[in-house]
Coordinates of C-alpha atoms in Angstrom, one line a residue:
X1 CA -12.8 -3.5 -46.3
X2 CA -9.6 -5.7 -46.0
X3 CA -9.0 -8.1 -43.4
X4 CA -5.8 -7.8 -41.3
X5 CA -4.7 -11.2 -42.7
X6 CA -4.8 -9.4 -46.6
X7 CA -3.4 -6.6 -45.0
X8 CA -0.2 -8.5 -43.4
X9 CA -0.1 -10.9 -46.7
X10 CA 0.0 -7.4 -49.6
X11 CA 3.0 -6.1 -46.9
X12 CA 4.8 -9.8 -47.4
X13 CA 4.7 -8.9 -51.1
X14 CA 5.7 -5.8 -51.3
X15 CA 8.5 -6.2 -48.9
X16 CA 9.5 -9.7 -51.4
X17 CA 8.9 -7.4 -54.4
X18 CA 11.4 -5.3 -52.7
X19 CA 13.9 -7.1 -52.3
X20 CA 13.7 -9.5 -55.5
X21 CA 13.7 -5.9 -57.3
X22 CA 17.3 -5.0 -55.1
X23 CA 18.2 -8.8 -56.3
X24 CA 17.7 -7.8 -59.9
X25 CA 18.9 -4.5 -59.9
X26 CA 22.7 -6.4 -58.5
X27 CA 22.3 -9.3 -61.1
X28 CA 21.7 -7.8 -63.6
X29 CA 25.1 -5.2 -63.6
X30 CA 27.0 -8.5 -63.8
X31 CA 28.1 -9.6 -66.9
X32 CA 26.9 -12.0 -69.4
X33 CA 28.4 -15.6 -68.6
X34 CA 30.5 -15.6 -71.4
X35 CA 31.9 -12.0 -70.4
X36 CA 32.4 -13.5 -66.8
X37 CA 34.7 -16.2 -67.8
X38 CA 37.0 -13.8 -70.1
X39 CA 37.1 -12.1 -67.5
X40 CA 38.0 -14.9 -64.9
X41 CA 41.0 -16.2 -67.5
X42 CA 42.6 -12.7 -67.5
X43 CA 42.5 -12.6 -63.9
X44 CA 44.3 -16.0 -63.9
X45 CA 47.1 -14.5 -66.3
X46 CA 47.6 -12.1 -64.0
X47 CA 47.3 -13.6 -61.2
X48 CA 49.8 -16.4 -62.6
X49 CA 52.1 -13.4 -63.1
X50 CA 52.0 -11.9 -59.8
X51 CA 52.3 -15.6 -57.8
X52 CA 55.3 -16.6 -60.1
X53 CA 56.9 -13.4 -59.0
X54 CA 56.9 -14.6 -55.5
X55 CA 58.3 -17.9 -55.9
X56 CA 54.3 -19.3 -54.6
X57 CA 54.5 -23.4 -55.5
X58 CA 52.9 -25.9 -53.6
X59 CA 53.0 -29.6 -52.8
X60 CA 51.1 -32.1 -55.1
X61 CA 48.5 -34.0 -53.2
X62 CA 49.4 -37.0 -55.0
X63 CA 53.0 -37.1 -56.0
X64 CA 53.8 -35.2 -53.4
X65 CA 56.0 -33.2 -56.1
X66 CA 56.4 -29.6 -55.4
X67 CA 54.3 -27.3 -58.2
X68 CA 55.8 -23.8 -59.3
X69 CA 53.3 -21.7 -59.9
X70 CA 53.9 -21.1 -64.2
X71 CA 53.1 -17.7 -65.8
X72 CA 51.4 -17.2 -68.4
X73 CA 53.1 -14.0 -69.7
X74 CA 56.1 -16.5 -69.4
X75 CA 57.4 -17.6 -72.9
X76 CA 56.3 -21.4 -71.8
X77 CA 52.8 -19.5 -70.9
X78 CA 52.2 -17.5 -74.0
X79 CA 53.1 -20.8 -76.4
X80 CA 50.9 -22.9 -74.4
X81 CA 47.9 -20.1 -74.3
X82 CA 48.2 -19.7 -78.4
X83 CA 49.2 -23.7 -79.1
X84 CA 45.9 -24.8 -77.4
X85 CA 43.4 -22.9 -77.1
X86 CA 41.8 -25.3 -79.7
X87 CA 42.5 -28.0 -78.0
X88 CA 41.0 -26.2 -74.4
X89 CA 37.7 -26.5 -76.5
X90 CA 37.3 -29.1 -78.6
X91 CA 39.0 -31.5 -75.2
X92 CA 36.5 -30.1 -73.0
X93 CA 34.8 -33.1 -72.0
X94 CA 30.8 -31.5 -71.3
X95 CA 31.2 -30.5 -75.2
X96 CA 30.7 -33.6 -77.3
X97 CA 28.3 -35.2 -74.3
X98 CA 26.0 -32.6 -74.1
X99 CA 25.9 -32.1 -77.8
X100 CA 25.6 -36.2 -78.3
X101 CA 22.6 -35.8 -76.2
X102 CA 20.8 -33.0 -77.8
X103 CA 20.9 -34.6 -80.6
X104 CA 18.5 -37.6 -79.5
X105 CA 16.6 -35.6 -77.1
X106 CA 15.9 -32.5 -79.2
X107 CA 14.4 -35.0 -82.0
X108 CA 11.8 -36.0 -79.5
X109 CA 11.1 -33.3 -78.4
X110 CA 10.6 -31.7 -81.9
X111 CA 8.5 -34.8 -83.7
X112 CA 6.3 -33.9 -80.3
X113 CA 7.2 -37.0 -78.2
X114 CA 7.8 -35.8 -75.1
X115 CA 4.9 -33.5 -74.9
X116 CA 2.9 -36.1 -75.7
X117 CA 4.1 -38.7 -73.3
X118 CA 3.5 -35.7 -70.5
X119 CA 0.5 -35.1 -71.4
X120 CA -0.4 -38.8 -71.5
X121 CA 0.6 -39.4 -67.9
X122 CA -1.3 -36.6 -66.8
X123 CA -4.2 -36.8 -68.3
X124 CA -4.6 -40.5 -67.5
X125 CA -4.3 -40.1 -63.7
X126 CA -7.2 -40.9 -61.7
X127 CA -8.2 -37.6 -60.2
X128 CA -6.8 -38.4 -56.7
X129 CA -3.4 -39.3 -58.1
X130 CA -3.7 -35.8 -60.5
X131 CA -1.1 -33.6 -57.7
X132 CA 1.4 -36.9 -57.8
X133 CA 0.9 -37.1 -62.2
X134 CA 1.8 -33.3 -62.5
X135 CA 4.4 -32.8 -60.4
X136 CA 6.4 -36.6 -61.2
X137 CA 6.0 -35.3 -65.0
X138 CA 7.7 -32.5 -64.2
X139 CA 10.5 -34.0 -62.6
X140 CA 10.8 -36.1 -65.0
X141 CA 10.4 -34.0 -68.0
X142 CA 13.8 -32.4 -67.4
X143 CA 14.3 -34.8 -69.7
X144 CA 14.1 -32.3 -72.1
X145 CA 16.2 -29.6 -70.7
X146 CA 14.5 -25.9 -70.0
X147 CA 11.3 -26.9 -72.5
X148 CA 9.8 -28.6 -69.1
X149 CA 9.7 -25.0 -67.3
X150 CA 7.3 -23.9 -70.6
X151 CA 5.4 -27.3 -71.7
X152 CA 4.2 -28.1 -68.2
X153 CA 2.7 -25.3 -66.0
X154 CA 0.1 -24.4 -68.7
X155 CA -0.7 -27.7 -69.1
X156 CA -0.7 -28.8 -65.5
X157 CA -3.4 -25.7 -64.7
X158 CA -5.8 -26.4 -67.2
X159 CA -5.5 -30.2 -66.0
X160 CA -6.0 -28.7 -62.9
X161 CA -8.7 -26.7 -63.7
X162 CA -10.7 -28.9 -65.7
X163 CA -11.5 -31.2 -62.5
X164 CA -12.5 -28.5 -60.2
X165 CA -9.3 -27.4 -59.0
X166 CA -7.6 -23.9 -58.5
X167 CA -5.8 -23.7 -62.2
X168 CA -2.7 -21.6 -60.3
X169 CA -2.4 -24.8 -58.3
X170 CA -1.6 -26.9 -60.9
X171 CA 0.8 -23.7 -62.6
X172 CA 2.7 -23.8 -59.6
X173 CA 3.4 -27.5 -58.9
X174 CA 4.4 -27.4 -62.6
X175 CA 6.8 -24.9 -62.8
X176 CA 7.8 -25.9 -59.1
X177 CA 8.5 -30.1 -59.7
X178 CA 10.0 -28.8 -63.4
X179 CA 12.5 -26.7 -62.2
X180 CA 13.3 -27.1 -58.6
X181 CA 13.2 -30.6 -59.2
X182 CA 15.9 -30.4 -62.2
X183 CA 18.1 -32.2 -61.6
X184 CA 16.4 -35.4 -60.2
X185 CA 15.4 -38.0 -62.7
X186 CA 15.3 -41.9 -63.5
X187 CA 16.8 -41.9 -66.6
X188 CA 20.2 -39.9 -67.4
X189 CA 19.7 -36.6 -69.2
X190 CA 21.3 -34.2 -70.7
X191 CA 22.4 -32.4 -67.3
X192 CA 24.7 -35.5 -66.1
X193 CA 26.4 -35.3 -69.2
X194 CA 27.2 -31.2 -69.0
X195 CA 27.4 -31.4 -65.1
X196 CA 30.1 -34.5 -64.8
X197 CA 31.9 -33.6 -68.1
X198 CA 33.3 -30.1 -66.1
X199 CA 33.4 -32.5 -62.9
X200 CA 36.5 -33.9 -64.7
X201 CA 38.3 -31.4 -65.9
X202 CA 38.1 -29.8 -63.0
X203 CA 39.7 -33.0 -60.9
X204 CA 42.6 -33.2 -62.9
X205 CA 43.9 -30.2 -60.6
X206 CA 44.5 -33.1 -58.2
X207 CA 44.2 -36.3 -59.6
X208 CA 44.4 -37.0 -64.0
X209 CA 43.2 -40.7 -63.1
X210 CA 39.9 -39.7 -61.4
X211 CA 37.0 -39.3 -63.8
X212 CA 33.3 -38.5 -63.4
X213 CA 30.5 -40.1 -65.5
X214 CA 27.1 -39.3 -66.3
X215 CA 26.0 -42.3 -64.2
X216 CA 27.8 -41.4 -61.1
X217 CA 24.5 -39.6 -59.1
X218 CA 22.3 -41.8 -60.8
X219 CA 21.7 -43.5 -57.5
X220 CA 21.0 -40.3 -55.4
X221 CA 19.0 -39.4 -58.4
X222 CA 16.7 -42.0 -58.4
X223 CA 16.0 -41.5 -54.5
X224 CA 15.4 -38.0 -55.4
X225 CA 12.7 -38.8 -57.8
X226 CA 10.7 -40.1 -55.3
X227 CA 11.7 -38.2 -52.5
X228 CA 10.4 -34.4 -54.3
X229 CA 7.0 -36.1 -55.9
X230 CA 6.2 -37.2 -52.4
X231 CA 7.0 -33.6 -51.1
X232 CA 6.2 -32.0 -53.9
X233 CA 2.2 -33.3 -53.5
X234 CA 2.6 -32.7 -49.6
X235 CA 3.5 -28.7 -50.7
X236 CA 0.8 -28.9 -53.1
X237 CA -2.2 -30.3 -51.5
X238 CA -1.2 -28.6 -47.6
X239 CA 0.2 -25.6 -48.4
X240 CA -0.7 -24.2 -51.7
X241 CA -3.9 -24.9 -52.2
X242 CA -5.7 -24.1 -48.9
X243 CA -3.6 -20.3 -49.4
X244 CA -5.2 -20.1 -52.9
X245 CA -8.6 -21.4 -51.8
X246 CA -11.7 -22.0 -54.2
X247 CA -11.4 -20.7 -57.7
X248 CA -14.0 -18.6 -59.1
X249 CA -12.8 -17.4 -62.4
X250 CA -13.7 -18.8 -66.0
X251 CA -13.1 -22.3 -66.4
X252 CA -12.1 -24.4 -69.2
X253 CA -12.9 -28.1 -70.0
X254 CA -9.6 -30.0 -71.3
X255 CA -10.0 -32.7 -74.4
X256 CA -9.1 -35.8 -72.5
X257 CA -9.3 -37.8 -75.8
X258 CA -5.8 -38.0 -77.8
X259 CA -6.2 -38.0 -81.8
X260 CA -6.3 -41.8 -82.7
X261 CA -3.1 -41.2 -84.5
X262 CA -1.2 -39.4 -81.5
X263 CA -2.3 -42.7 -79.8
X264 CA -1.2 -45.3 -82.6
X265 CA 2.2 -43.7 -82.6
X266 CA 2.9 -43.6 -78.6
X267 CA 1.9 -47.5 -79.5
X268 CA 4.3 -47.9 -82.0
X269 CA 6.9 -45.9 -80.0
X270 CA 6.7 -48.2 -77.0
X271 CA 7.0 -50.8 -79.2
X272 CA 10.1 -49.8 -80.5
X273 CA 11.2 -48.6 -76.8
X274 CA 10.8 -52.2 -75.9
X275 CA 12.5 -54.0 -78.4
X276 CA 15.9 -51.4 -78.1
X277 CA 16.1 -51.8 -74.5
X278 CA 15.8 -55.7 -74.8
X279 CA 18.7 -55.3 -77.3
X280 CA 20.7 -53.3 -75.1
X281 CA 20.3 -55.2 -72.3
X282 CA 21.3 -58.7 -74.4
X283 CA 24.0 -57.4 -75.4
X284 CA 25.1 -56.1 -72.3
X285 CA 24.4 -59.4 -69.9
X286 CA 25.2 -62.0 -73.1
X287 CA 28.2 -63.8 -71.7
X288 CA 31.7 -62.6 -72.5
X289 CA 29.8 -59.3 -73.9
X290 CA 32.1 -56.7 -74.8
X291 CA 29.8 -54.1 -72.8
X292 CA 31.1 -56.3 -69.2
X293 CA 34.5 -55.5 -67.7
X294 CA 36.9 -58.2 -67.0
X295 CA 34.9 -59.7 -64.3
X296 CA 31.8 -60.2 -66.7
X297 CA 30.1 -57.2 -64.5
X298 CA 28.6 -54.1 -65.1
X299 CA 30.6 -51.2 -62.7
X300 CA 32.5 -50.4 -63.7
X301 CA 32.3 -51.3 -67.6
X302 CA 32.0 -50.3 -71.0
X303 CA 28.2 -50.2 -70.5
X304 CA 28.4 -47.7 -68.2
X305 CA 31.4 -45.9 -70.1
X306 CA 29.1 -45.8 -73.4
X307 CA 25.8 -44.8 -71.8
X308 CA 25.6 -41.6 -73.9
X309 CA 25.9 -43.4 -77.1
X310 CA 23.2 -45.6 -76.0
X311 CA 20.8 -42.9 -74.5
X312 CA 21.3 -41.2 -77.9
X313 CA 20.4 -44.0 -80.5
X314 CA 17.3 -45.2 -77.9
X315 CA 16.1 -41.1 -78.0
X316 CA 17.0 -41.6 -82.2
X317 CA 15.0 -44.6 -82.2
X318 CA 11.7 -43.8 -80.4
X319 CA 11.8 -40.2 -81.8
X320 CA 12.1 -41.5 -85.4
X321 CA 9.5 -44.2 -85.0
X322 CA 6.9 -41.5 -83.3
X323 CA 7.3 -38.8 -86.4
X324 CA 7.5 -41.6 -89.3
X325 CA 3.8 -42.2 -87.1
X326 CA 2.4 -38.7 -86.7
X327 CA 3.4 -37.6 -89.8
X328 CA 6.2 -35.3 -88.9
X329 CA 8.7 -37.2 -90.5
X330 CA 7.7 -37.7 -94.0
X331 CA 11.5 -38.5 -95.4
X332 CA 14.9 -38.2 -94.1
X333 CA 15.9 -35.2 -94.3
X334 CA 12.9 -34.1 -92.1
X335 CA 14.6 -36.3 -89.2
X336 CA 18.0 -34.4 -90.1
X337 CA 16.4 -31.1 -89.9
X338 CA 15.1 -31.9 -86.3
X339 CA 18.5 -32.7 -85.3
X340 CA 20.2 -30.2 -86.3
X341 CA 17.6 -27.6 -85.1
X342 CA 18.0 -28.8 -81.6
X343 CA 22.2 -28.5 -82.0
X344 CA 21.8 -25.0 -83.5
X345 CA 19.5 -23.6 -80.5
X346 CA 22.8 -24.7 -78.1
X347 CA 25.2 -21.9 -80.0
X348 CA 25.0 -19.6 -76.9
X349 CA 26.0 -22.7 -74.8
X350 CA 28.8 -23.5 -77.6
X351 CA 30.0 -20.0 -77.0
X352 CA 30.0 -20.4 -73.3
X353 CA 31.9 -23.6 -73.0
X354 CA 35.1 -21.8 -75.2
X355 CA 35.5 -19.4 -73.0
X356 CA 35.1 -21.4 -69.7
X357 CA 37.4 -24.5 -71.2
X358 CA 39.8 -22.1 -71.9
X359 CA 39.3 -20.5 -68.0
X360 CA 39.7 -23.8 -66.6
X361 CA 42.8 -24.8 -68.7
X362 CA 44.7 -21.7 -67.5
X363 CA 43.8 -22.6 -63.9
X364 CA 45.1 -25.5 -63.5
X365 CA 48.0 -25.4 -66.1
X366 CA 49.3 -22.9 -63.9
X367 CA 48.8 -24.6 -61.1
X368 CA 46.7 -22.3 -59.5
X369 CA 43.8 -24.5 -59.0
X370 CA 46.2 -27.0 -57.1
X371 CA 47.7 -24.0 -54.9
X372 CA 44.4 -22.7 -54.0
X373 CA 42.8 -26.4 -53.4
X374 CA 45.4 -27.5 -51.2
X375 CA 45.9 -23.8 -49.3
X376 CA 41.5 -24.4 -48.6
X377 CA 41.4 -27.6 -47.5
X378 CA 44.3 -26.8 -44.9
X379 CA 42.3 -23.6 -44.0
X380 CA 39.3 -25.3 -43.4
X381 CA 40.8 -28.0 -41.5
X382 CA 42.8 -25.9 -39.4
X383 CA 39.8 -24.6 -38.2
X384 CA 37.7 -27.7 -38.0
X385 CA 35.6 -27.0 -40.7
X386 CA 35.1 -30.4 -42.4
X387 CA 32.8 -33.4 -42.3
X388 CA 29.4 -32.8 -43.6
X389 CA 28.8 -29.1 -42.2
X390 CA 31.8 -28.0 -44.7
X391 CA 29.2 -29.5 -47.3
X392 CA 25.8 -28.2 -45.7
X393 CA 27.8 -24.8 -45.8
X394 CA 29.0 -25.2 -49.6
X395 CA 25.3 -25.9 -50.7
X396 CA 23.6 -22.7 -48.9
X397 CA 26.5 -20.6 -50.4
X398 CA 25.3 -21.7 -54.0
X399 CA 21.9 -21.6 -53.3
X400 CA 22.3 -17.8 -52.6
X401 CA 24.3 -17.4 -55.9
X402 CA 21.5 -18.6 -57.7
X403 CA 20.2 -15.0 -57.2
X404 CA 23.1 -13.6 -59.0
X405 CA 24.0 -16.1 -61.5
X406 CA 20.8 -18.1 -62.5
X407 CA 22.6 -20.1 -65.5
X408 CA 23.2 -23.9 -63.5
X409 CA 25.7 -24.5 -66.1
X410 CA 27.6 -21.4 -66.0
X411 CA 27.6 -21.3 -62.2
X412 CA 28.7 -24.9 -62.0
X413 CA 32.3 -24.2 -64.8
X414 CA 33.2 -21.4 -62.3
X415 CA 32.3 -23.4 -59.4
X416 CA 34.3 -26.5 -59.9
X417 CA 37.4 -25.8 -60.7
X418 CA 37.9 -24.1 -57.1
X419 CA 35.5 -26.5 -55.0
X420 CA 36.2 -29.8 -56.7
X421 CA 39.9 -29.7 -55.9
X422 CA 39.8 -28.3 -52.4
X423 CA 36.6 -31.0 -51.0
X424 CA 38.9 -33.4 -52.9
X425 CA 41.3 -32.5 -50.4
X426 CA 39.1 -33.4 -47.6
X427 CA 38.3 -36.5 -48.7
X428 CA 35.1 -36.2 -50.7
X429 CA 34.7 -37.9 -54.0
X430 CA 34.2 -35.5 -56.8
X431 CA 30.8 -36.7 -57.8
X432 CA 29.4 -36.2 -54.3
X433 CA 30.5 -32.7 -54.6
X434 CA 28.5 -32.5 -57.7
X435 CA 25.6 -33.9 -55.9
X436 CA 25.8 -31.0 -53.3
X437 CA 25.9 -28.2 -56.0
X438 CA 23.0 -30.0 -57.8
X439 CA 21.1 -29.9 -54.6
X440 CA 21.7 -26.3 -54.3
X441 CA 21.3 -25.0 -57.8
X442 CA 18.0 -26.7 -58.4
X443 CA 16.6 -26.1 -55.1
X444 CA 16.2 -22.4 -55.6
X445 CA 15.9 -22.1 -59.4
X446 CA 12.3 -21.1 -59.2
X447 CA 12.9 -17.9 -57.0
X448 CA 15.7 -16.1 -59.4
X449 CA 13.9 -13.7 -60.8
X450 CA 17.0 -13.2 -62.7
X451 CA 16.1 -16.6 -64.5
X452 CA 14.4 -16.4 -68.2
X453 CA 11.7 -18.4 -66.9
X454 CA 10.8 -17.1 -64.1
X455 CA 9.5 -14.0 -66.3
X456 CA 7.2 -16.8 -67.8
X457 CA 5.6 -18.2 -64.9
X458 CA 4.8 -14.7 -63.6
X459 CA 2.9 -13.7 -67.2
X460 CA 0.8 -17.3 -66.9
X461 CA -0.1 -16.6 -63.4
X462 CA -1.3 -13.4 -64.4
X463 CA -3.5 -15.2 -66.9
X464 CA -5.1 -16.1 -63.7
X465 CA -4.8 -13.5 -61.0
X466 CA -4.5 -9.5 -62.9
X467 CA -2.6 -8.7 -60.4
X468 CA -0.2 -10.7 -59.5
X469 CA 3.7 -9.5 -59.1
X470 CA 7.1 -10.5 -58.0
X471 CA 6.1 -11.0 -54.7
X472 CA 3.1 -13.4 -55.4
X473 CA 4.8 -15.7 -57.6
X474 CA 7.9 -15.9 -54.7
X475 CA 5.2 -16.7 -51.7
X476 CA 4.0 -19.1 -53.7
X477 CA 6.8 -20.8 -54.6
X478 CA 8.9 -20.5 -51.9
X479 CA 7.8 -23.7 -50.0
X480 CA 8.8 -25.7 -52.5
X481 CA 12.0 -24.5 -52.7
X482 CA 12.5 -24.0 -48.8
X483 CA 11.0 -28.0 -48.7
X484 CA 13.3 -29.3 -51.4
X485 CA 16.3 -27.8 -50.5
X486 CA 15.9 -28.6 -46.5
X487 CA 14.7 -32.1 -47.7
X488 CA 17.9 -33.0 -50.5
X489 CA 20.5 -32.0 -47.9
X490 CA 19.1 -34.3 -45.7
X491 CA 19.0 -36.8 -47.9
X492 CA 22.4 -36.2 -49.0
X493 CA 23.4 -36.4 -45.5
X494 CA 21.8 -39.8 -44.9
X495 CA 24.5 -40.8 -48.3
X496 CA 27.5 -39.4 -46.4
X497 CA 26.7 -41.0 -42.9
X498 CA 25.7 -44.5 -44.2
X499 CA 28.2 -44.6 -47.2
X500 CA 26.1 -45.7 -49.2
X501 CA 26.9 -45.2 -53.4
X502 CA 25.3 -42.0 -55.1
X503 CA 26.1 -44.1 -58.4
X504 CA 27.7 -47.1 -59.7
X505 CA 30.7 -48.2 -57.7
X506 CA 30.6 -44.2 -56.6
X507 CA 31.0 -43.5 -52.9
X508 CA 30.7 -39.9 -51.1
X509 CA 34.4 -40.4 -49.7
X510 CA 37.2 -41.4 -51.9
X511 CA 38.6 -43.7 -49.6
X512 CA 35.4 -45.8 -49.8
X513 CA 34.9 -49.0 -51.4
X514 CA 32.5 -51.0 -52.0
X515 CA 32.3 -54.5 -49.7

């Protein structure tokens, strides 16, 4: 016979399973991404059509110029749509970052570097520090893009289980850290170079001198880091694992002992870490180095304006010298192939970023983006809608859409060109409003069940628990996301009241400066 507590917990489920299914049911009748933002530039020519027919202009923050709004159906328009349209794409700044990146990053993940390292730190932990090893890994591991939300939670459970612990733990602080936790890391990844690259283009609606780099959260970043692991473990070892109780299913011993060659290569790999990070950072702090600014300092600098390149030869380096190793790279063309596996699995994203870059383009070469920036910031001034609740406000807003519109990247090209210009407008830096919708993206990533991953999580935790559904796999990952999401804004809060810099010479306001 039940209890009343299973009783009330199945009716949490099915009322969950309910309403993810209604969730579903809406996301999925909107179009595909790529779709959305053919859609969104033939509203702008129309739009651009209609607003020029009323004489609509407005005044330019900065030159204080007053901004017809152009037509595209205008003659001007209709040259300037066909004349560059190339250039929309191949100028779109997230383009050759992201793919510079990919190209390091996908090689070590590929040769099997990453995994490896993962499963290293993991698997090395004393057994008290296994909760803090799982979920820091897969904060960390976004390192390697959306391969973190597949590596890990398998791994993690069977780590997990094979000291005595509830396997579906260890799935869900994996999948949890890996995915809620995206967008934190110590290093810069691949997601500051897509996030700040559409950051930019989306500032030039107000100001062409204004750019943001893949450094620029790097500070809030590395708080975050540290911040999630600690909560992350808190979720984990309070919350989770008293709910799941005592596992009684099959267990499974984990091989603890790496192959002696996997070992030899992470040895030969940290070697050659080492030695291109104490180039680097020669060259960088030699004196008079051409990586220092005028002032012989680092921020802003050369250093911190080349950081891709750099990221990419050190991911070159270390993933070279860990297949030469293992045996995965047996001649060069193996290395090539590697490479140019991990550009040809972004095509969809190649795709994506034509269409938005030529959305954005048409927005603010019209000057909508300006008019509808400015005509914001007045509203929400007017009625006294600013300071950090205007920002609190802006990050629960995208948190919702995350049910709709699970893609971060996607969601953050039709995002920026409308937000970026009008918080501008209130005085916020554009990187801090990157910061926010980072917060709020990642934060509820793990309960989309519109997201391609969450279908994976929910068949692994059926490995464990027949019949799990929806619902389970939301109760048990809702604290984390609840936790992380209440936890970043109050972090990000604690950035805005103390001014402190989120990266680099980067403040929250744009008024601030360092000193």
């Amino acid at each position: 016979m039940q209890s009343q507590g299973q009783l009330n917990v199945e009716q949490k489920n099915s009322l969950l399973e309910k309403l993810m299914k209604k969730i579903e049911i809406v996301g999925n009748k909107l179009p595909d991404p790529i779709i959305l933002f053919f859609s969104l530039a033939i509203i702008v020519v129309a739009a651009s059509f209609i607003a020029e027919k009323f004489n609509l202009s407005v005044i330019h923050p900065a030159s204080q110029k007053e901004l017809l709004i152009r037509s595209l159906l205008s003659d001007e328009g209709i040259v300037f749509i066909f004349t560059n349209m190339i250039k929309n794409f191949t100028g779109f700044a997230p383009l050759g970052l992201v793919l510079s990146m990919i190209i390091g990053v996908g090689l070590a993940e590929r040769v099997g570097l990453l995994e490896s390292v993962v499963k290293r730190t993991i698997l090395n932990a004393p057994r008290s520090l296994v909760t803090t090893s799982v979920v820091f890994a897969g904060i960390m591991m976004n390192i390697a893009s959306d391969a973190a939300m597949v590596v890990l939670p398998p791994l993690a459970a069977l780590v997990f289980m094979s000291v005595g612990r509830h396997p579906v733990v260890g799935l869900i602080a994996g999948f949890a850290s890996a995915a809620a936790g995206f967008t934190a890391n110590l290093i810069i990844a691949g997601t500051d170079a897509l996030l700040s690259g559409i950051s930019t283009e989306a500032a030039k609606a107000v100001s062409s001198s204004i750019e943001v780099t893949p450094v620029d959260n790097w500070y809030f970043n590395i708080v975050s880091v540290f911040m999630l692991t600690l909560i992350g473990v808190l979720v984990t070892e309070k919350v989770i694992e008293p709910r799941l109780g005592e596992y009684t299913g099959k267990s499974r011993v984990l091989e603890t002992h790496a192959p002696e060659v996997e070992k030899k290569a992470l040895r030969h790999t940290l070697v050659a870490a080492v030695l291109y990070i104490g180039a680097i950072m020669t060259l960088a702090f030699w004196p008079s180095s051409p990586l220092q600014n005028a002032d012989g300092g680092l921020v802003p600098s050369p250093f911190l304006k080349g950081i891709i390149p750099i990221i990419l030869f050190f991911f070159i380096t270390v993933g070279i010298t860990y297949g030469v190793s293992t045996g995965k790279i047996k001649k060069t063309k193996d290395a090539t192939k590697y490479m140019s596996d991990a550009v040809a699995d972004m095509a969809p994203y190649i795709v994506l970023i034509f269409f938005a870059a030529q959305f954005i383009a048409y927005f603010n070469w019209t000057h909508l983006g300006t008019w509808v920036a400015v005509n914001g910031a007045d509203f929400l001034k007017g009625i006294h809608f600013d300071g950090m609740a205007v920002m609190i406000g802006y990050i629960i807003v995208t948190a919702l859409l995350n049910f709709v519109i699970p893609s971060g990247s996607a969601k953050w090209a039709l995002e920026a060109p409308v937000f970026i210009p009008m918080f501008m407008q209130l005085g916020y830096h554009p990187a801090f409003i990157q910061a926010a919708y980072r917060v709020a993206d990642s934060s509820t990533n793990i309960i989309t069940p519109l997201s391609p991953y969450f279908v994976v999580i929910l068949s692994l935790l059926r490995e464990y628990d027949k019949k799990a559904g929806v619902g389970t796999a939301i109760v048990l990952l809702l604290p984390y996301s609840i936790c992380f999401l209440t936890a970043w804004i109050l972090l990000l809060s604690f950035f805005y009241v103390t001014g402190l810099p989120i990266g680099p010479g980067i403040y929250p306001m744009l008024t601030t400066t360092a000193g």
